Structures are given as structure tokens and as C-alpha cells.
PDB file of C-alpha atoms in Angstrom:
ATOM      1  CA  UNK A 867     135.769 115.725 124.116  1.00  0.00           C
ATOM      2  CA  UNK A 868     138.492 117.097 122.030  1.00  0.00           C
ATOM      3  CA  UNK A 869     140.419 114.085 122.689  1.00  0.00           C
ATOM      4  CA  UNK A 870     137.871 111.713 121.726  1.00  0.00           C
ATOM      5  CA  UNK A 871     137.389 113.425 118.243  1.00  0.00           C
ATOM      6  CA  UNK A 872     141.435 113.273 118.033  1.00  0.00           C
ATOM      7  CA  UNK A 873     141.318 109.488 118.529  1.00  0.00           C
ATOM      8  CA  UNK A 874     138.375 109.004 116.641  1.00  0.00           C
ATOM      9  CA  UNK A 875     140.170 110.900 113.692  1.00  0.00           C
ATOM     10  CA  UNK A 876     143.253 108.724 114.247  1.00  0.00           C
ATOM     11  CA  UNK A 877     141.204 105.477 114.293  1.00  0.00           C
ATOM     12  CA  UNK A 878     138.902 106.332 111.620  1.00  0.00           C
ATOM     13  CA  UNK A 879     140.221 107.165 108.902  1.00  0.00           C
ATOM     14  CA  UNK A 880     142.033 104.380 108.367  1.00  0.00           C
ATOM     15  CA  UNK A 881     139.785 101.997 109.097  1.00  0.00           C
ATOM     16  CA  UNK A 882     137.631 103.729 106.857  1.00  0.00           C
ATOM     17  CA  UNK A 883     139.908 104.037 103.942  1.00  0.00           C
ATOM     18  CA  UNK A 884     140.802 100.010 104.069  1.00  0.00           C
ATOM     19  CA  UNK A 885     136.604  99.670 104.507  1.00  0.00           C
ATOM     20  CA  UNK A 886     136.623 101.817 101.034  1.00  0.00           C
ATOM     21  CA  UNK A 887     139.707  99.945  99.303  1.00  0.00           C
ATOM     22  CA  UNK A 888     137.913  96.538 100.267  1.00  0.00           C
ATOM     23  CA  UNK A 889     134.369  96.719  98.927  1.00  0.00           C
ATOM     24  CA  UNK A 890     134.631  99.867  96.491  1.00  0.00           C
ATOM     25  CA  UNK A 891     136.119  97.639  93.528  1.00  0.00           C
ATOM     26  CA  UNK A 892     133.728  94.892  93.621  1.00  0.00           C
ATOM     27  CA  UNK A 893     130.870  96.994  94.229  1.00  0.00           C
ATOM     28  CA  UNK A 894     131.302  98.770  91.139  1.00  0.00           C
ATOM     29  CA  UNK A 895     132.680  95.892  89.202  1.00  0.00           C
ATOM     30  CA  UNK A 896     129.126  94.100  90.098  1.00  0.00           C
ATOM     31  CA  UNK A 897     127.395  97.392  89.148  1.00  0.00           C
ATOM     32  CA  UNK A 898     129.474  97.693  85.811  1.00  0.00           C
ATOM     33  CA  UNK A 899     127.937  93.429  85.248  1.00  0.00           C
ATOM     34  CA  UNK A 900     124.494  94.378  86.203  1.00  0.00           C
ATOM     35  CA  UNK A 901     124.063  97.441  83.767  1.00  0.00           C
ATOM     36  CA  UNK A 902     125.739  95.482  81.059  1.00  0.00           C
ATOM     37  CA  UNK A 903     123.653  92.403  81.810  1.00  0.00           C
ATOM     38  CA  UNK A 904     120.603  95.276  81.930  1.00  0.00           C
ATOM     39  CA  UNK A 905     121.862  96.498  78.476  1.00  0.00           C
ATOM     40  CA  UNK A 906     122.073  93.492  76.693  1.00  0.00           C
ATOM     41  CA  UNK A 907     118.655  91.864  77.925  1.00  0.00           C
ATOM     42  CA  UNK A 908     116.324  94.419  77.284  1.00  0.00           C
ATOM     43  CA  UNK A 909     112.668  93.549  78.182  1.00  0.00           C
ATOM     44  CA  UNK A 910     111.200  92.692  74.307  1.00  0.00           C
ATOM     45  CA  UNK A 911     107.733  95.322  74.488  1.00  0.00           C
ATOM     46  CA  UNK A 912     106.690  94.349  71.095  1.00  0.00           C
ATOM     47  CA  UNK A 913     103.307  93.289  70.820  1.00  0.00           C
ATOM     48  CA  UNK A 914     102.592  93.778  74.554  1.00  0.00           C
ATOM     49  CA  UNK A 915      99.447  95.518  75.524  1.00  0.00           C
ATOM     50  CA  UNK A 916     100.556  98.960  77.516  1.00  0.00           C
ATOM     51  CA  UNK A 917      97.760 101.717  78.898  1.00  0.00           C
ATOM     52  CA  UNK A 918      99.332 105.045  78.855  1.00  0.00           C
ATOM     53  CA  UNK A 919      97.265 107.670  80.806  1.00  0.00           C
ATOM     54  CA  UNK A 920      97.961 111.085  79.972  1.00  0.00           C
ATOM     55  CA  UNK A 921      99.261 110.215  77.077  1.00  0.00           C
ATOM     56  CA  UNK A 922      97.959 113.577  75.160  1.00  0.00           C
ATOM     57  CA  UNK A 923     100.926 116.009  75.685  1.00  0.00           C
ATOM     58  CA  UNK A 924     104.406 115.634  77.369  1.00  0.00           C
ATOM     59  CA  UNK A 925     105.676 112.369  79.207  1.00  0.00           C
ATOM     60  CA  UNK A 926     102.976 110.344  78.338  1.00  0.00           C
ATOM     61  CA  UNK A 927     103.251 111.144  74.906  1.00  0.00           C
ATOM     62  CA  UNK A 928     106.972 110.900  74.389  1.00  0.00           C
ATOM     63  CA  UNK A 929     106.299 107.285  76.508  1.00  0.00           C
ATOM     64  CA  UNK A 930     103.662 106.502  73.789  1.00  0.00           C
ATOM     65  CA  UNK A 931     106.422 107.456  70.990  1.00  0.00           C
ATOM     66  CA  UNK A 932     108.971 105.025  72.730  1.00  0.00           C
ATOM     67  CA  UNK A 933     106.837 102.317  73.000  1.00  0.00           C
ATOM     68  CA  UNK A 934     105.722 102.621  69.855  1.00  0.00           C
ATOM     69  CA  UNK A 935     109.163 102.863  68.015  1.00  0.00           C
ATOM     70  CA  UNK A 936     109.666  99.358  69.882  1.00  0.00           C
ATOM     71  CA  UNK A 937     106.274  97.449  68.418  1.00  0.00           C
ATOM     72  CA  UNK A 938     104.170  97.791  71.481  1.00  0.00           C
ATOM     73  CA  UNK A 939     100.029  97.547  71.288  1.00  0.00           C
ATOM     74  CA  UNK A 940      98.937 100.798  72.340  1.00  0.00           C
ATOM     75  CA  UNK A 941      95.823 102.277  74.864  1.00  0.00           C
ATOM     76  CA  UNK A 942      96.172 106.008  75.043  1.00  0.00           C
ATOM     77  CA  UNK A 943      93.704 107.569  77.657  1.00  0.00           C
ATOM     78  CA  UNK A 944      93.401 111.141  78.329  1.00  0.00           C
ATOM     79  CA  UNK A 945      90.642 113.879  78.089  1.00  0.00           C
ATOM     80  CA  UNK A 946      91.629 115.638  75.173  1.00  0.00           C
ATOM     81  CA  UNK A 947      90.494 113.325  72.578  1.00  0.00           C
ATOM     82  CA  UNK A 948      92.276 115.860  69.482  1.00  0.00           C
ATOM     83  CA  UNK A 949      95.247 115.814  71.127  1.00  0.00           C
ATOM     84  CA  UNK A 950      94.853 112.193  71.770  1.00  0.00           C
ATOM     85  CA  UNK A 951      94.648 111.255  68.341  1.00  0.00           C
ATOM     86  CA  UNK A 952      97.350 113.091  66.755  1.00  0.00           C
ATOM     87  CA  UNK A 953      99.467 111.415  69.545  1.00  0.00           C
ATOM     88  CA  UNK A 954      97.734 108.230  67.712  1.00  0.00           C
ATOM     89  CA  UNK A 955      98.454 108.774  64.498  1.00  0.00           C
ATOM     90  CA  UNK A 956     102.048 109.374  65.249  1.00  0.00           C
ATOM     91  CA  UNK A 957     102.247 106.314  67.249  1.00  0.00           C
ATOM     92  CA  UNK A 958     100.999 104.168  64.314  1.00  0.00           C
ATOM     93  CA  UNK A 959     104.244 106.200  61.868  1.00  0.00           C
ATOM     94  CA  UNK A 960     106.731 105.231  64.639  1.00  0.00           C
ATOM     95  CA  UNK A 961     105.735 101.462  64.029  1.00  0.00           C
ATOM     96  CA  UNK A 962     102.723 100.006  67.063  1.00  0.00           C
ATOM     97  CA  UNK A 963     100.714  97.526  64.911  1.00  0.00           C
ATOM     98  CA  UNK A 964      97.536  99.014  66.842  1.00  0.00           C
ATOM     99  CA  UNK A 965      96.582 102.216  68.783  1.00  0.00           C
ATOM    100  CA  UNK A 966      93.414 102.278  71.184  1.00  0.00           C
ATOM    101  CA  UNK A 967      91.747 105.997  71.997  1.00  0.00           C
ATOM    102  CA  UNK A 968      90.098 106.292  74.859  1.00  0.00           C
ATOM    103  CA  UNK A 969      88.848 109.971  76.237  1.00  0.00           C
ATOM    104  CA  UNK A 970      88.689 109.756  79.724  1.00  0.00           C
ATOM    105  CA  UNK A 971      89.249 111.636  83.340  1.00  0.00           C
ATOM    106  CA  UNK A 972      91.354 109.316  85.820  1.00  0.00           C
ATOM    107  CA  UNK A 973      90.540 111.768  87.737  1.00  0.00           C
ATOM    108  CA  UNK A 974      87.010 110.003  88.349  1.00  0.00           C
ATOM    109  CA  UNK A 975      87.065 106.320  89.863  1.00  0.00           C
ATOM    110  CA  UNK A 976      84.881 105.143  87.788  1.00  0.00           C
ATOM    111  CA  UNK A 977      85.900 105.873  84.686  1.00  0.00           C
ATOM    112  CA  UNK A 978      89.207 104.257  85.112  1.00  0.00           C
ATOM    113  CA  UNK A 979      87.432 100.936  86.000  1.00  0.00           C
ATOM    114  CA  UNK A 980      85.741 101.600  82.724  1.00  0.00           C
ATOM    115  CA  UNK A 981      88.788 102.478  80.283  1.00  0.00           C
ATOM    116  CA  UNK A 982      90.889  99.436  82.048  1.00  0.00           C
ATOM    117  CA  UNK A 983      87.877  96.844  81.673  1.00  0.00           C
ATOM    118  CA  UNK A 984      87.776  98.276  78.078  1.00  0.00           C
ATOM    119  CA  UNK A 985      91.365  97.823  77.268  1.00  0.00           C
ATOM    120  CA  UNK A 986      91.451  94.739  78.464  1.00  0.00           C
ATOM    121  CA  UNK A 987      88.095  93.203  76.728  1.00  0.00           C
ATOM    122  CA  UNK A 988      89.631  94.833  73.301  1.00  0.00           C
ATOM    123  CA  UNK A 989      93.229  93.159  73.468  1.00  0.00           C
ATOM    124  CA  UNK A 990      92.485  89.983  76.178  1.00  0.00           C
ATOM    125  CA  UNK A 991      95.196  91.270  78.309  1.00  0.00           C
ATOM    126  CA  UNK A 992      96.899  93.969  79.619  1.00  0.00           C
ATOM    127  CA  UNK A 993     100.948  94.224  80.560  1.00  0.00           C
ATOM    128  CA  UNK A 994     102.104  97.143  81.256  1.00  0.00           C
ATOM    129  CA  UNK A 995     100.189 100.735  82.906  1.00  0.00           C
ATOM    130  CA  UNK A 996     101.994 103.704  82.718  1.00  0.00           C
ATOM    131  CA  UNK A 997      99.832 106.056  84.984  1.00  0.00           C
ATOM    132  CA  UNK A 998     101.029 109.436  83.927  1.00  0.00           C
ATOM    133  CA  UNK A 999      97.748 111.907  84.315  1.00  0.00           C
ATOM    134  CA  UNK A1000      98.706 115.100  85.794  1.00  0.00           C
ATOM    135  CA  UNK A1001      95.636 116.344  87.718  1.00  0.00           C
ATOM    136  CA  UNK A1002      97.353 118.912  90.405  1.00  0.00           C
ATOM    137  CA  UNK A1003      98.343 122.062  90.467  1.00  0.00           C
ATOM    138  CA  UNK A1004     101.734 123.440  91.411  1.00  0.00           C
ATOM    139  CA  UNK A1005     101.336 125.126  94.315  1.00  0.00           C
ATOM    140  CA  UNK A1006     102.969 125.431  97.939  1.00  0.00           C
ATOM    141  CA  UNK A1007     102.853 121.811 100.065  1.00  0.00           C
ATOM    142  CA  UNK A1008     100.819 124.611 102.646  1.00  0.00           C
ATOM    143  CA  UNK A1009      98.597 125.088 100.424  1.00  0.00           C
ATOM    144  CA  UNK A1010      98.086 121.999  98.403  1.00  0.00           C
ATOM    145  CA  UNK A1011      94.549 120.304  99.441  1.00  0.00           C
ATOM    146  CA  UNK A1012      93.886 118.431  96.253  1.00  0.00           C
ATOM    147  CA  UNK A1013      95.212 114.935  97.498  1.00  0.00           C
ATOM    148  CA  UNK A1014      91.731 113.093  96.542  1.00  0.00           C
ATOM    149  CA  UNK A1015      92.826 113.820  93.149  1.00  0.00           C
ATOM    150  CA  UNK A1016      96.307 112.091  93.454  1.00  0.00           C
ATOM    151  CA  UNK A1017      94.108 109.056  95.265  1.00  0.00           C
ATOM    152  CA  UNK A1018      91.716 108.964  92.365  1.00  0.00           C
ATOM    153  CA  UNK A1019      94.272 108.622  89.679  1.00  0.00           C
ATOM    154  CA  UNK A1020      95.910 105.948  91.821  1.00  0.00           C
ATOM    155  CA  UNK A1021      92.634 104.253  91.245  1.00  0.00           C
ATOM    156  CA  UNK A1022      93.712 102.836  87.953  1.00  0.00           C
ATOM    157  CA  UNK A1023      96.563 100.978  89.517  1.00  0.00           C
ATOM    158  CA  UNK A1024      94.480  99.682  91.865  1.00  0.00           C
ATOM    159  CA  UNK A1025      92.110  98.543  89.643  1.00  0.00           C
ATOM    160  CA  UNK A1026      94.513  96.812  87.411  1.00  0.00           C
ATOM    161  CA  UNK A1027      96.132  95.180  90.512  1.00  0.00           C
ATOM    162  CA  UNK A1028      92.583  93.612  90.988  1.00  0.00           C
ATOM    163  CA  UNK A1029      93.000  91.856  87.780  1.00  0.00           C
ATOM    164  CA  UNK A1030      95.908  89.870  88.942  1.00  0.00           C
ATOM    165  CA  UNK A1031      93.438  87.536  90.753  1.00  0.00           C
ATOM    166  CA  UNK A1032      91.460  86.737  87.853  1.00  0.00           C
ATOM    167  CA  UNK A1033      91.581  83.256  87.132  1.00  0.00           C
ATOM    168  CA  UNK A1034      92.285  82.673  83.407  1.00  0.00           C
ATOM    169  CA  UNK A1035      88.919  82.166  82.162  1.00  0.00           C
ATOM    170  CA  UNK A1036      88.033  85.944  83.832  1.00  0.00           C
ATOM    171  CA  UNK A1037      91.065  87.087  82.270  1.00  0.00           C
ATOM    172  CA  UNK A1038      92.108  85.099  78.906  1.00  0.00           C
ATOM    173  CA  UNK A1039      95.588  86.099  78.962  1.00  0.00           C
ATOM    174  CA  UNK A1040      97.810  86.077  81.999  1.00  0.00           C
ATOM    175  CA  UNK A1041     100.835  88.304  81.976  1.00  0.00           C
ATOM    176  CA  UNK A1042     102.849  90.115  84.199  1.00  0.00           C
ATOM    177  CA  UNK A1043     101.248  93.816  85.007  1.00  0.00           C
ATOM    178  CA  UNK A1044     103.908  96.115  85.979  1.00  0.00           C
ATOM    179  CA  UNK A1045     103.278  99.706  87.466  1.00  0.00           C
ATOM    180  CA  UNK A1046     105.318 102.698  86.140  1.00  0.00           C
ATOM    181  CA  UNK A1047     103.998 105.320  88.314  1.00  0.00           C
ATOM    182  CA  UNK A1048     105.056 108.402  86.907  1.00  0.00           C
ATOM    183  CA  UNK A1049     103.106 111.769  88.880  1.00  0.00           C
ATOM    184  CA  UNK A1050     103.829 114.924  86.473  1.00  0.00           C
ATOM    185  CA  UNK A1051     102.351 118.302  87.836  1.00  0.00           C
ATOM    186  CA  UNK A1052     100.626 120.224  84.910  1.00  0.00           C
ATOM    187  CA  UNK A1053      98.238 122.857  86.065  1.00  0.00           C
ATOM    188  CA  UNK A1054      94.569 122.326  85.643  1.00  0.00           C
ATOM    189  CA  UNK A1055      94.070 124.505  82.839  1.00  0.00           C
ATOM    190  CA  UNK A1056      93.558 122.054  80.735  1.00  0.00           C
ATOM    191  CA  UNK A1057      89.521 121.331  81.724  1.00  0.00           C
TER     192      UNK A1057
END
């Protein structure tokens, strides 16, 4: 055995090290093209339609912020409407044209079916969903047993996935929907 790992040394490492010289340099010359390509062609948000759940307090309102800073049509859903509309009013000072409120649990099917048939009967369309709700609590994976929660709030992805299908007189406007999935753990202290 000890002379296999001696050859294998032997053998290896150069063979490895001309495997490195070869590839290394255009891999990260391609990677250096795509992030400048990435840079420069920036997907243009303004006056696209995006749902932000969650959107009352941290991610989901600093998401709501961004977007809004870049002319985006706003939905903001979570359950505390307050919070909710401060998060609104901001939004509108940062520059999106319009901000819809909606107070709602994703935690509950269907209520998401509701607030995403809402959304998208106000503003004809919806492009982007940025499902941020934190309904779990941080606790031990041995202890954790709230997984229907994590399915229900999945729900609204699912739901907005069904609209793909629509032909365009069920859905006026057809547009790309693209899922940023973001699951943030906030306690439950909150309902």
C-alpha cells in the first residue's frame, strides 16, 4: 500500500498541476466575461409587477427598498398591516410609481391564492415573487415538526406557477414569472 500512495504521489501531482495550468486560466477568464457581461446587462425591473411576501420587517423589506429605488410596481403582503405600510410609504420616497398592501398569512393556502389572484387582477400581470415569509421557529432539526408551514408558504409559488398556463385572455399580460425563494427563520412571536 505504501508503495501505491508513493506512485500515486509521483504520478499525481503532476498530472494534476498541468490539469490546473490548462483549464484554470480560461475558466476564470470566462468567469471574469460572464460577471462583466452580468454587470453591464442588468435585468431593467422598472415598471415590472413584483409580490414581496414578508415584506414588513427585514429581507423583505430591504428587497422592497431595492426594488423600489429601481422603479419597480410594488405588492407587499404580510400580516402586520402597520408595519406594512410604513414599508409602503418608504417604498413610494425611494421612487416605485405604485405600492399594493395586502395583509395576509402565507401561512394559510388559501389566502395566498387570494393575495396572488388579487395582485394580478389589480396590475394584469405579475413578474417577479419574492417569497420571503418567515413562519418557523429556530429550533433543533430534532425537534423541528413545523414543515406544513414551510409547505404552505410554498403554496404561493405554486400558485403563481399555475398562472403560467393561462392563455392570454385568462391572463392579459404574459411575462416571465421568476421565483426568488428566499426562507428567513424569524420566530413566531410575531402572531
Amino acid at each position: 500500500m505504501d508503495l501505491l500512495h508513493k506512485f500515486l504521489n509521483i504520478v499525481l501531482l503532476p498530472i494534476t498541476l498541468t490539469v490546473l495550468l490548462l483549464f484554470m486560466p480560461p475558466f476564470l477568464f470566462l468567469k471574469f466575461l460572464w460577471s462583466f457581461k452580468r454587470s453591464i446587462y442588468r435585468e431593467n425591473v422598472a415598471d415590472k409587477v413584483i409580490l414581496i411576501t414578508g415584506a414588513s420587517s427585514g429581507i423583505g423589506e430591504y428587497v422592497a427598498y431595492e426594488y423600489a429605488k429601481r422603479g419597480a410596481l410594488l405588492a407587499l403582503v404580510a400580516r402586520r398591516e402597520d408595519r406594512l405600510q410604513a414599508v409602503a410609504d418608504r417604498s413610494r420616497k425611494l421612487g416605485s410609481p405604485e405600492v399594493v398592501v395586502v395583509r395576509a398569512d402565507v401561512s394559510k393556502v388559501e389566502e395566498c391564492k387570494q393575495f396572488v389572484d388579487e395582485i394580478v387582477n389589480y396590475f394584469g400581470r405579475l413578474d417577479h415573487l419574492v417569497n420571503n415569509a418567515g413562519v418557523v421557529q429556530i429550533r433543533l432539526f430534532e425537534v423541528f415538526t413545523q414543515f406544513s408551514n414551510i409547505a404552505s408558504v410554498m403554496s404561493c409559488a405554486v400558485h403563481m406557477a399555475s398562472l403560467r398556463g393561462k392563455s392570454s385572455h385568462e391572463l392579459p399580460a404574459k411575462t416571465p414569472l421568476i421565483f426568488n425563494v428566499v426562507l428567513s427563520l424569524h420566530t413566531l412571536s410575531h402572531t
